[in-house]
PDB file of N, CA and C in Angstrom:
ATOM      1  N   MET A   1      41.753  98.192  52.108  1.00 55.00           N
ATOM      2  CA  MET A   1      42.300  97.906  53.520  1.00 55.00           C
ATOM      3  C   MET A   1      40.531  96.976  54.104  1.00 55.00           C
ATOM      4  N   GLU A   2      40.785  96.413  55.141  1.00 71.00           N
ATOM      5  CA  GLU A   2      39.548  95.745  55.739  1.00 71.00           C
ATOM      6  C   GLU A   2      38.884  96.626  56.839  1.00 71.00           C
ATOM      7  N   THR A   3      37.765  97.398  56.504  1.00 87.00           N
ATOM      8  CA  THR A   3      37.605  97.433  58.129  1.00 87.00           C
ATOM      9  C   THR A   3      36.839  96.489  59.169  1.00 87.00           C
ATOM     10  N   ARG A   4      36.589  97.829  60.115  1.00 86.00           N
ATOM     11  CA  ARG A   4      36.307  96.785  61.319  1.00 86.00           C
ATOM     12  C   ARG A   4      34.863  95.654  61.205  1.00 86.00           C
ATOM     13  N   GLN A   5      33.978  96.538  60.685  1.00 85.00           N
ATOM     14  CA  GLN A   5      32.787  95.796  60.423  1.00 85.00           C
ATOM     15  C   GLN A   5      32.985  94.614  59.371  1.00 85.00           C
ATOM     16  N   ASP A   6      34.484  94.869  58.342  1.00 83.00           N
ATOM     17  CA  ASP A   6      34.594  93.466  57.776  1.00 83.00           C
ATOM     18  C   ASP A   6      35.174  92.446  58.621  1.00 83.00           C
ATOM     19  N   ALA A   7      35.606  93.094  59.589  1.00 85.00           N
ATOM     20  CA  ALA A   7      36.732  91.916  60.902  1.00 85.00           C
ATOM     21  C   ALA A   7      35.210  91.285  61.815  1.00 85.00           C
ATOM     22  N   VAL A   8      34.576  92.157  62.088  1.00 87.00           N
ATOM     23  CA  VAL A   8      33.421  91.766  62.787  1.00 87.00           C
ATOM     24  C   VAL A   8      32.476  90.874  62.173  1.00 87.00           C
ATOM     25  N   THR A   9      32.476  90.970  60.566  1.00 85.00           N
ATOM     26  CA  THR A   9      31.080  90.163  60.042  1.00 85.00           C
ATOM     27  C   THR A   9      32.105  88.857  60.062  1.00 85.00           C
ATOM     28  N   GLY A  10      33.429  88.681  59.489  1.00 85.00           N
ATOM     29  CA  GLY A  10      34.299  87.277  60.145  1.00 85.00           C
ATOM     30  C   GLY A  10      34.318  86.931  60.907  1.00 85.00           C
ATOM     31  N   THR A  11      34.030  87.572  61.955  1.00 90.00           N
ATOM     32  CA  THR A  11      34.792  87.096  63.726  1.00 90.00           C
ATOM     33  C   THR A  11      32.742  86.479  63.256  1.00 90.00           C
ATOM     34  N   ILE A  12      31.851  86.928  63.462  1.00 90.00           N
ATOM     35  CA  ILE A  12      30.561  86.111  63.348  1.00 90.00           C
ATOM     36  C   ILE A  12      30.254  84.743  62.521  1.00 90.00           C
ATOM     37  N   GLY A  13      31.147  85.230  61.770  1.00 89.00           N
ATOM     38  CA  GLY A  13      30.855  84.017  60.481  1.00 89.00           C
ATOM     39  C   GLY A  13      31.960  83.239  61.019  1.00 89.00           C
ATOM     40  N   CYS A  14      32.929  83.070  61.529  1.00 90.00           N
ATOM     41  CA  CYS A  14      33.734  81.791  62.585  1.00 90.00           C
ATOM     42  C   CYS A  14      32.747  81.232  63.294  1.00 90.00           C
ATOM     43  N   ALA A  15      32.223  82.249  64.553  1.00 92.00           N
ATOM     44  CA  ALA A  15      31.320  81.905  65.561  1.00 92.00           C
ATOM     45  C   ALA A  15      30.118  81.076  65.142  1.00 92.00           C
ATOM     46  N   ALA A  16      29.889  81.630  64.117  1.00 92.00           N
ATOM     47  CA  ALA A  16      28.508  80.623  63.468  1.00 92.00           C
ATOM     48  C   ALA A  16      29.121  78.934  62.770  1.00 92.00           C
ATOM     49  N   ALA A  17      30.070  78.974  62.203  1.00 92.00           N
ATOM     50  CA  ALA A  17      30.369  77.724  61.952  1.00 92.00           C
ATOM     51  C   ALA A  17      30.731  77.410  62.664  1.00 92.00           C
ATOM     52  N   VAL A  18      31.718  77.860  64.020  1.00 93.00           N
ATOM     53  CA  VAL A  18      31.974  76.462  64.800  1.00 93.00           C
ATOM     54  C   VAL A  18      30.987  76.493  65.865  1.00 93.00           C
ATOM     55  N   LEU A  19      29.899  77.419  66.150  1.00 93.00           N
ATOM     56  CA  LEU A  19      29.021  76.907  66.702  1.00 93.00           C
ATOM     57  C   LEU A  19      27.599  75.524  65.834  1.00 93.00           C
ATOM     58  N   GLY A  20      27.693  75.950  64.747  1.00 91.00           N
ATOM     59  CA  GLY A  20      26.579  74.932  63.962  1.00 91.00           C
ATOM     60  C   GLY A  20      27.831  73.493  64.063  1.00 91.00           C
ATOM     61  N   ALA A  21      28.805  73.608  63.904  1.00 92.00           N
ATOM     62  CA  ALA A  21      29.729  72.406  63.581  1.00 92.00           C
ATOM     63  C   ALA A  21      29.942  71.125  65.649  1.00 92.00           C
ATOM     64  N   LEU A  22      29.197  72.428  66.241  1.00 92.00           N
ATOM     65  CA  LEU A  22      29.497  71.616  67.062  1.00 92.00           C
ATOM     66  C   LEU A  22      27.793  71.508  68.158  1.00 92.00           C
ATOM     67  N   ALA A  23      26.656  72.161  67.117  1.00 91.00           N
ATOM     68  CA  ALA A  23      25.405  71.463  67.195  1.00 91.00           C
ATOM     69  C   ALA A  23      25.538  70.029  66.521  1.00 91.00           C
ATOM     70  N   GLY A  24      26.229  69.783  64.958  1.00 88.00           N
ATOM     71  CA  GLY A  24      25.707  68.496  64.438  1.00 88.00           C
ATOM     72  C   GLY A  24      27.055  67.786  65.551  1.00 88.00           C
ATOM     73  N   ILE A  25      28.063  67.935  65.889  1.00 86.00           N
ATOM     74  CA  ILE A  25      28.178  67.454  66.489  1.00 86.00           C
ATOM     75  C   ILE A  25      27.378  66.171  67.772  1.00 86.00           C
ATOM     76  N   ALA A  26      26.473  67.342  68.968  1.00 88.00           N
ATOM     77  CA  ALA A  26      25.645  67.257  69.636  1.00 88.00           C
ATOM     78  C   ALA A  26      24.189  66.039  68.996  1.00 88.00           C
ATOM     79  N   VAL A  27      24.606  66.056  67.776  1.00 84.00           N
ATOM     80  CA  VAL A  27      23.583  65.504  67.310  1.00 84.00           C
ATOM     81  C   VAL A  27      23.998  64.258  67.300  1.00 84.00           C
ATOM     82  N   TRP A  28      25.047  64.472  66.894  1.00 80.00           N
ATOM     83  CA  TRP A  28      25.421  62.797  66.543  1.00 80.00           C
ATOM     84  C   TRP A  28      25.809  61.904  67.670  1.00 80.00           C
ATOM     85  N   LEU A  29      25.879  62.957  68.837  1.00 80.00           N
ATOM     86  CA  LEU A  29      26.877  62.174  69.563  1.00 80.00           C
ATOM     87  C   LEU A  29      26.232  60.860  70.769  1.00 80.00           C
ATOM     88  N   PRO A  30      24.800  61.177  70.972  1.00 77.00           N
ATOM     89  CA  PRO A  30      23.601  59.727  71.340  1.00 77.00           C
ATOM     90  C   PRO A  30      24.166  58.150  70.191  1.00 77.00           C
ATOM     91  N   TYR A  31      23.992  58.645  68.982  1.00 72.00           N
ATOM     92  CA  TYR A  31      24.101  57.708  67.753  1.00 72.00           C
ATOM     93  C   TYR A  31      25.825  56.786  67.846  1.00 72.00           C
ATOM     94  N   GLY A  32      26.752  58.317  67.628  1.00 69.00           N
ATOM     95  CA  GLY A  32      28.298  57.955  67.978  1.00 69.00           C
ATOM     96  C   GLY A  32      28.732  56.895  69.260  1.00 69.00           C
ATOM     97  N   ARG A  33      28.238  57.277  70.082  1.00 69.00           N
ATOM     98  CA  ARG A  33      27.807  56.375  71.781  1.00 69.00           C
ATOM     99  C   ARG A  33      27.589  55.125  71.787  1.00 69.00           C
ATOM    100  N   ARG A  34      26.671  55.188  71.191  1.00 66.00           N
ATOM    101  CA  ARG A  34      25.529  53.607  70.619  1.00 66.00           C
ATOM    102  C   ARG A  34      26.327  52.791  69.699  1.00 66.00           C
ATOM    103  N   SER A  35      26.775  53.343  68.632  1.00 64.00           N
ATOM    104  CA  SER A  35      27.624  52.520  68.170  1.00 64.00           C
ATOM    105  C   SER A  35      29.273  52.581  68.509  1.00 64.00           C
ATOM    106  N   LEU A  36      29.784  52.962  69.020  1.00 63.00           N
ATOM    107  CA  LEU A  36      31.214  52.974  69.907  1.00 63.00           C
ATOM    108  C   LEU A  36      31.798  52.060  70.449  1.00 63.00           C
ATOM    109  N   SER A  37      30.483  51.988  71.438  1.00 61.00           N
ATOM    110  CA  SER A  37      29.879  51.245  72.783  1.00 61.00           C
ATOM    111  C   SER A  37      29.949  50.021  72.683  1.00 61.00           C
ATOM    112  N   GLY A  38      29.109  49.589  71.417  1.00 58.00           N
ATOM    113  CA  GLY A  38      28.818  48.315  70.924  1.00 58.00           C
ATOM    114  C   GLY A  38      27.634  48.100  72.057  1.00 58.00           C
ATOM    115  N   ALA A  39      26.505  47.062  71.118  1.00 55.00           N
ATOM    116  CA  ALA A  39      25.514  46.862  71.391  1.00 55.00           C
ATOM    117  C   ALA A  39      25.271  45.129  72.252  1.00 55.00           C
ATOM    118  N   PHE A  40      25.483  44.609  71.228  1.00 55.00           N
ATOM    119  CA  PHE A  40      25.806  42.933  71.423  1.00 55.00           C
ATOM    120  C   PHE A  40      26.704  42.322  71.606  1.00 55.00           C
ATOM    121  N   GLU A  41      27.495  41.784  72.602  1.00 57.00           N
ATOM    122  CA  GLU A  41      28.764  40.936  72.122  1.00 57.00           C
ATOM    123  C   GLU A  41      29.625  42.023  71.970  1.00 57.00           C
ATOM    124  N   GLY A  42      29.959  43.261  72.337  1.00 58.00           N
ATOM    125  CA  GLY A  42      30.541  44.242  72.289  1.00 58.00           C
ATOM    126  C   GLY A  42      31.107  44.737  69.948  1.00 58.00           C
ATOM    127  N   GLU A  43      29.640  44.660  69.662  1.00 61.00           N
ATOM    128  CA  GLU A  43      29.681  44.938  68.276  1.00 61.00           C
ATOM    129  C   GLU A  43      29.628  46.277  68.261  1.00 61.00           C
ATOM    130  N   THR A  44      30.573  46.897  67.331  1.00 63.00           N
ATOM    131  CA  THR A  44      31.023  48.421  66.964  1.00 63.00           C
ATOM    132  C   THR A  44      31.041  48.475  65.946  1.00 63.00           C
ATOM    133  N   ALA A  45      30.694  49.787  65.580  1.00 63.00           N
ATOM    134  CA  ALA A  45      30.314  50.409  63.979  1.00 63.00           C
ATOM    135  C   ALA A  45      31.333  51.162  63.765  1.00 63.00           C
ATOM    136  N   PRO A  46      32.470  51.191  63.690  1.00 68.00           N
ATOM    137  CA  PRO A  46      33.639  52.575  63.242  1.00 68.00           C
ATOM    138  C   PRO A  46      33.329  52.914  62.160  1.00 68.00           C
ATOM    139  N   VAL A  47      31.782  52.703  61.298  1.00 65.00           N
ATOM    140  CA  VAL A  47      31.777  53.579  59.729  1.00 65.00           C
ATOM    141  C   VAL A  47      31.158  54.395  60.426  1.00 65.00           C
ATOM    142  N   VAL A  48      30.537  54.647  61.789  1.00 66.00           N
ATOM    143  CA  VAL A  48      29.457  55.641  62.133  1.00 66.00           C
ATOM    144  C   VAL A  48      30.054  56.533  62.437  1.00 66.00           C
ATOM    145  N   PHE A  49      31.447  56.135  63.408  1.00 71.00           N
ATOM    146  CA  PHE A  49      32.613  57.276  63.294  1.00 71.00           C
ATOM    147  C   PHE A  49      33.068  58.065  62.398  1.00 71.00           C
ATOM    148  N   LEU A  50      33.578  57.209  61.338  1.00 78.00           N
ATOM    149  CA  LEU A  50      35.008  58.062  60.885  1.00 78.00           C
ATOM    150  C   LEU A  50      33.889  58.560  59.595  1.00 78.00           C
ATOM    151  N   LEU A  51      32.390  58.068  59.350  1.00 79.00           N
ATOM    152  CA  LEU A  51      31.228  58.946  58.206  1.00 79.00           C
ATOM    153  C   LEU A  51      30.766  60.192  58.994  1.00 79.00           C
ATOM    154  N   GLY A  52      30.325  59.676  60.385  1.00 80.00           N
ATOM    155  CA  GLY A  52      28.961  60.220  60.835  1.00 80.00           C
ATOM    156  C   GLY A  52      29.494  61.418  61.288  1.00 80.00           C
ATOM    157  N   LEU A  53      30.283  61.621  62.313  1.00 83.00           N
ATOM    158  CA  LEU A  53      31.165  62.394  62.906  1.00 83.00           C
ATOM    159  C   LEU A  53      31.648  63.876  62.061  1.00 83.00           C
ATOM    160  N   PRO A  54      32.558  63.394  61.027  1.00 88.00           N
ATOM    161  CA  PRO A  54      32.564  64.074  59.863  1.00 88.00           C
ATOM    162  C   PRO A  54      31.401  65.114  59.153  1.00 88.00           C
ATOM    163  N   VAL A  55      30.818  64.288  58.504  1.00 87.00           N
ATOM    164  CA  VAL A  55      29.268  65.269  57.880  1.00 87.00           C
ATOM    165  C   VAL A  55      28.381  65.555  58.851  1.00 87.00           C
ATOM    166  N   MET A  56      28.200  65.195  59.975  1.00 87.00           N
ATOM    167  CA  MET A  56      27.404  65.899  60.730  1.00 87.00           C
ATOM    168  C   MET A  56      27.712  67.632  61.013  1.00 87.00           C
ATOM    169  N   ALA A  57      29.698  67.631  61.283  1.00 90.00           N
ATOM    170  CA  ALA A  57      30.048  69.186  61.647  1.00 90.00           C
ATOM    171  C   ALA A  57      30.000  69.494  60.825  1.00 90.00           C
ATOM    172  N   LEU A  58      30.559  69.164  59.368  1.00 92.00           N
ATOM    173  CA  LEU A  58      30.169  69.557  58.021  1.00 92.00           C
ATOM    174  C   LEU A  58      28.827  70.545  58.074  1.00 92.00           C
ATOM    175  N   GLY A  59      27.615  69.366  57.792  1.00 90.00           N
ATOM    176  CA  GLY A  59      26.545  69.500  58.066  1.00 90.00           C
ATOM    177  C   GLY A  59      26.354  71.056  59.126  1.00 90.00           C
ATOM    178  N   GLY A  60      26.114  70.769  59.883  1.00 92.00           N
ATOM    179  CA  GLY A  60      25.670  72.003  61.352  1.00 92.00           C
ATOM    180  C   GLY A  60      26.527  72.936  60.770  1.00 92.00           C
ATOM    181  N   ALA A  61      28.006  72.845  60.360  1.00 94.00           N
ATOM    182  CA  ALA A  61      28.631  74.567  59.980  1.00 94.00           C
ATOM    183  C   ALA A  61      27.733  75.303  58.739  1.00 94.00           C
ATOM    184  N   THR A  62      27.802  74.234  57.469  1.00 94.00           N
ATOM    185  CA  THR A  62      27.410  74.806  56.722  1.00 94.00           C
ATOM    186  C   THR A  62      25.521  75.357  56.872  1.00 94.00           C
ATOM    187  N   ALA A  63      25.195  74.584  57.391  1.00 93.00           N
ATOM    188  CA  ALA A  63      23.762  74.849  57.649  1.00 93.00           C
ATOM    189  C   ALA A  63      23.560  76.415  58.652  1.00 93.00           C
ATOM    190  N   ALA A  64      24.608  76.679  59.727  1.00 93.00           N
ATOM    191  CA  ALA A  64      24.788  77.664  60.561  1.00 93.00           C
ATOM    192  C   ALA A  64      25.172  78.600  59.349  1.00 93.00           C
ATOM    193  N   LEU A  65      25.857  78.619  58.667  1.00 93.00           N
ATOM    194  CA  LEU A  65      26.395  79.639  57.271  1.00 93.00           C
ATOM    195  C   LEU A  65      25.817  80.058  57.041  1.00 93.00           C
ATOM    196  N   ALA A  66      24.868  79.036  55.923  1.00 94.00           N
ATOM    197  CA  ALA A  66      23.482  79.624  54.789  1.00 94.00           C
ATOM    198  C   ALA A  66      22.405  80.386  56.027  1.00 94.00           C
ATOM    199  N   VAL A  67      22.124  80.009  57.008  1.00 92.00           N
ATOM    200  CA  VAL A  67      21.292  80.952  57.988  1.00 92.00           C
ATOM    201  C   VAL A  67      21.633  82.424  58.383  1.00 92.00           C
ATOM    202  N   LEU A  68      23.183  82.330  58.322  1.00 92.00           N
ATOM    203  CA  LEU A  68      23.469  83.756  58.535  1.00 92.00           C
ATOM    204  C   LEU A  68      23.782  84.612  56.878  1.00 92.00           C
ATOM    205  N   ALA A  69      24.241  83.931  56.311  1.00 92.00           N
ATOM    206  CA  ALA A  69      24.390  84.535  54.827  1.00 92.00           C
ATOM    207  C   ALA A  69      22.617  84.950  54.817  1.00 92.00           C
ATOM    208  N   ALA A  70      21.488  84.236  54.625  1.00 92.00           N
ATOM    209  CA  ALA A  70      20.364  84.890  54.618  1.00 92.00           C
ATOM    210  C   ALA A  70      19.813  85.792  55.379  1.00 92.00           C
ATOM    211  N   ALA A  71      20.027  85.611  56.206  1.00 91.00           N
ATOM    212  CA  ALA A  71      19.813  87.420  56.965  1.00 91.00           C
ATOM    213  C   ALA A  71      20.518  88.512  57.173  1.00 91.00           C
ATOM    214  N   ARG A  72      21.741  88.128  56.267  1.00 89.00           N
ATOM    215  CA  ARG A  72      22.612  88.965  55.956  1.00 89.00           C
ATOM    216  C   ARG A  72      22.226  89.593  54.395  1.00 89.00           C
ATOM    217  N   ARG A  73      21.075  88.827  53.944  1.00 91.00           N
ATOM    218  CA  ARG A  73      20.356  89.160  52.159  1.00 91.00           C
ATOM    219  C   ARG A  73      21.622  88.650  51.263  1.00 91.00           C
ATOM    220  N   ARG A  74      22.978  87.860  51.564  1.00 91.00           N
ATOM    221  CA  ARG A  74      23.675  87.597  50.605  1.00 91.00           C
ATOM    222  C   ARG A  74      22.492  85.912  49.865  1.00 91.00           C
ATOM    223  N   ARG A  75      21.448  85.948  48.907  1.00 94.00           N
ATOM    224  CA  ARG A  75      20.826  85.583  48.487  1.00 94.00           C
ATOM    225  C   ARG A  75      21.851  84.410  47.746  1.00 94.00           C
ATOM    226  N   ARG A  76      22.626  84.600  46.996  1.00 95.00           N
ATOM    227  CA  ARG A  76      23.383  83.914  46.064  1.00 95.00           C
ATOM    228  C   ARG A  76      24.173  82.404  47.222  1.00 95.00           C
ATOM    229  N   LEU A  77      24.861  83.178  47.812  1.00 94.00           N
ATOM    230  CA  LEU A  77      25.518  82.386  48.749  1.00 94.00           C
ATOM    231  C   LEU A  77      24.762  81.910  49.733  1.00 94.00           C
ATOM    232  N   ALA A  78      23.817  82.564  50.103  1.00 94.00           N
ATOM    233  CA  ALA A  78      22.667  81.052  50.975  1.00 94.00           C
ATOM    234  C   ALA A  78      22.174  79.861  50.233  1.00 94.00           C
ATOM    235  N   ALA A  79      21.739  80.494  49.041  1.00 96.00           N
ATOM    236  CA  ALA A  79      21.740  78.620  48.288  1.00 96.00           C
ATOM    237  C   ALA A  79      22.515  78.177  47.775  1.00 96.00           C
ATOM    238  N   GLY A  80      23.822  78.062  48.211  1.00 95.00           N
ATOM    239  CA  GLY A  80      24.445  77.516  47.359  1.00 95.00           C
ATOM    240  C   GLY A  80      24.746  77.003  48.988  1.00 95.00           C
ATOM    241  N   LEU A  81      25.127  77.726  50.157  1.00 94.00           N
ATOM    242  CA  LEU A  81      25.453  76.728  51.523  1.00 94.00           C
ATOM    243  C   LEU A  81      24.424  75.961  51.298  1.00 94.00           C
ATOM    244  N   ALA A  82      22.680  76.101  51.197  1.00 94.00           N
ATOM    245  CA  ALA A  82      21.418  75.727  51.816  1.00 94.00           C
ATOM    246  C   ALA A  82      22.035  74.324  50.742  1.00 94.00           C
ATOM    247  N   ALA A  83      22.712  74.378  49.215  1.00 96.00           N
ATOM    248  CA  ALA A  83      22.815  73.503  48.597  1.00 96.00           C
ATOM    249  C   ALA A  83      23.824  72.683  49.093  1.00 96.00           C
ATOM    250  N   ALA A  84      25.023  72.811  49.339  1.00 95.00           N
ATOM    251  CA  ALA A  84      25.869  72.168  50.299  1.00 95.00           C
ATOM    252  C   ALA A  84      25.836  71.538  51.514  1.00 95.00           C
ATOM    253  N   THR A  85      24.098  71.934  52.427  1.00 93.00           N
ATOM    254  CA  THR A  85      23.721  70.996  53.194  1.00 93.00           C
ATOM    255  C   THR A  85      22.865  70.468  53.157  1.00 93.00           C
ATOM    256  N   ALA A  86      21.928  70.124  51.918  1.00 93.00           N
ATOM    257  CA  ALA A  86      21.376  69.091  51.318  1.00 93.00           C
ATOM    258  C   ALA A  86      22.063  67.803  50.881  1.00 93.00           C
ATOM    259  N   ALA A  87      23.318  68.294  49.994  1.00 93.00           N
ATOM    260  CA  ALA A  87      24.185  67.456  49.473  1.00 93.00           C
ATOM    261  C   ALA A  87      24.831  66.670  50.718  1.00 93.00           C
ATOM    262  N   LEU A  88      25.296  67.307  51.750  1.00 90.00           N
ATOM    263  CA  LEU A  88      25.440  66.203  53.139  1.00 90.00           C
ATOM    264  C   LEU A  88      24.863  65.059  53.693  1.00 90.00           C
ATOM    265  N   ALA A  89      23.096  66.010  53.944  1.00 87.00           N
ATOM    266  CA  ALA A  89      22.174  65.553  54.412  1.00 87.00           C
ATOM    267  C   ALA A  89      21.804  64.391  53.552  1.00 87.00           C
ATOM    268  N   ALA A  90      22.221  64.452  51.659  1.00 88.00           N
ATOM    269  CA  ALA A  90      21.681  63.337  51.040  1.00 88.00           C
ATOM    270  C   ALA A  90      23.132  62.540  51.082  1.00 88.00           C
ATOM    271  N   PHE A  91      24.230  62.550  51.279  1.00 88.00           N
ATOM    272  CA  PHE A  91      24.874  61.601  51.723  1.00 88.00           C
ATOM    273  C   PHE A  91      25.364  60.704  52.849  1.00 88.00           C
ATOM    274  N   GLY A  92      24.976  62.074  54.621  1.00 82.00           N
ATOM    275  CA  GLY A  92      24.173  61.108  55.540  1.00 82.00           C
ATOM    276  C   GLY A  92      23.372  60.096  55.381  1.00 82.00           C
ATOM    277  N   TYR A  93      21.817  60.693  54.408  1.00 81.00           N
ATOM    278  CA  TYR A  93      21.059  59.306  54.659  1.00 81.00           C
ATOM    279  C   TYR A  93      21.273  57.957  53.444  1.00 81.00           C
ATOM    280  N   ALA A  94      22.153  58.232  52.512  1.00 83.00           N
ATOM    281  CA  ALA A  94      22.875  56.938  51.903  1.00 83.00           C
ATOM    282  C   ALA A  94      23.751  56.110  52.638  1.00 83.00           C
ATOM    283  N   PHE A  95      24.264  56.580  53.285  1.00 77.00           N
ATOM    284  CA  PHE A  95      25.499  55.649  54.390  1.00 77.00           C
ATOM    285  C   PHE A  95      24.943  55.943  55.497  1.00 77.00           C
ATOM    286  N   ASP A  96      24.144  56.317  56.183  1.00 74.00           N
ATOM    287  CA  ASP A  96      23.447  56.061  57.035  1.00 74.00           C
ATOM    288  C   ASP A  96      24.296  56.361  58.198  1.00 74.00           C
ATOM    289  N   VAL A  97      24.523  57.456  58.048  1.00 71.00           N
ATOM    290  CA  VAL A  97      25.459  58.186  59.572  1.00 71.00           C
ATOM    291  C   VAL A  97      24.890  58.130  60.434  1.00 71.00           C
ATOM    292  N   LEU A  98      23.725  58.084  60.699  1.00 66.00           N
ATOM    293  CA  LEU A  98      23.256  57.826  61.763  1.00 66.00           C
ATOM    294  C   LEU A  98      23.282  56.374  62.698  1.00 66.00           C
ATOM    295  N   ALA A  99      23.422  55.736  62.006  1.00 62.00           N
ATOM    296  CA  ALA A  99      22.825  54.242  62.164  1.00 62.00           C
ATOM    297  C   ALA A  99      23.679  53.638  64.110  1.00 62.00           C
ATOM    298  N   ALA A 100      22.881  52.981  63.783  1.00 53.00           N
ATOM    299  CA  ALA A 100      23.453  52.282  65.504  1.00 53.00           C
ATOM    300  C   ALA A 100      23.811  50.699  65.155  1.00 53.00           C
ATOM    301  N   PRO A 101      24.405  49.986  66.202  1.00 49.00           N
ATOM    302  CA  PRO A 101      25.139  48.883  65.982  1.00 49.00           C
ATOM    303  C   PRO A 101      24.087  48.082  65.287  1.00 49.00           C
ATOM    304  N   GLN A 102      24.474  46.945  64.370  1.00 49.00           N
ATOM    305  CA  GLN A 102      23.511  46.256  63.359  1.00 49.00           C
ATOM    306  C   GLN A 102      22.903  45.336  64.556  1.00 49.00           C
ATOM    307  N   ALA A 103      23.012  45.591  65.736  1.00 48.00           N
ATOM    308  CA  ALA A 103      22.842  44.591  66.786  1.00 48.00           C
ATOM    309  C   ALA A 103      20.982  44.769  67.265  1.00 48.00           C
ATOM    310  N   LEU A 104      21.379  46.673  67.456  1.00 49.00           N
ATOM    311  CA  LEU A 104      19.805  47.485  68.313  1.00 49.00           C
ATOM    312  C   LEU A 104      19.182  47.543  67.492  1.00 49.00           C
ATOM    313  N   GLN A 105      19.636  47.902  65.569  1.00 50.00           N
ATOM    314  CA  GLN A 105      18.491  47.983  64.520  1.00 50.00           C
ATOM    315  C   GLN A 105      18.041  46.914  64.872  1.00 50.00           C
ATOM    316  N   ASP A 106      18.513  45.211  64.766  1.00 51.00           N
ATOM    317  CA  ASP A 106      17.632  44.273  64.668  1.00 51.00           C
ATOM    318  C   ASP A 106      16.875  43.630  66.115  1.00 51.00           C
ATOM    319  N   CYS A 107      17.008  44.149  67.114  1.00 55.00           N
ATOM    320  CA  CYS A 107      16.921  43.418  68.422  1.00 55.00           C
ATOM    321  C   CYS A 107      14.962  43.276  68.517  1.00 55.00           C
ATOM    322  N   GLY A 108      14.363  42.964  68.876  1.00 56.00           N
ATOM    323  CA  GLY A 108      13.530  42.996  69.431  1.00 56.00           C
ATOM    324  C   GLY A 108      13.011  43.962  70.630  1.00 56.00           C
ATOM    325  N   SER A 109      11.989  43.498  71.196  1.00 59.00           N
ATOM    326  CA  SER A 109      11.304  44.237  72.423  1.00 59.00           C
ATOM    327  C   SER A 109      11.992  43.527  73.648  1.00 59.00           C
ATOM    328  N   PRO A 110      12.519  42.342  73.870  1.00 56.00           N
ATOM    329  CA  PRO A 110      13.552  43.007  75.384  1.00 56.00           C
ATOM    330  C   PRO A 110      14.518  43.620  75.158  1.00 56.00           C
ATOM    331  N   CYS A 111      15.024  44.411  74.233  1.00 54.00           N
ATOM    332  CA  CYS A 111      15.935  45.215  73.998  1.00 54.00           C
ATOM    333  C   CYS A 111      15.872  46.423  74.522  1.00 54.00           C
TER     334      CYS A 111
END
């Protein structure tokens, strides 16, 4: 039988995951806006949207849940979530999910 304390803990966990995902999206938003609107002659980078948004949202959620687990002194769970966050970060860096369109990257000082 679930107690009130378990329900409150679950609600806090869900709220932390949602806030973490929103924080990840907020970090991604400036990059995504530049990539979707195009930089030079309408060039867009839809891969940034297809990979960037999910990776940043999942990364933010797992990071928030890792902090919550660490605060509750659940070391194994916190370590697992931290490893998942690190794996998402490695995936993001490997596929450059925060990359701007190529024209913004190659553009010199006039841009």
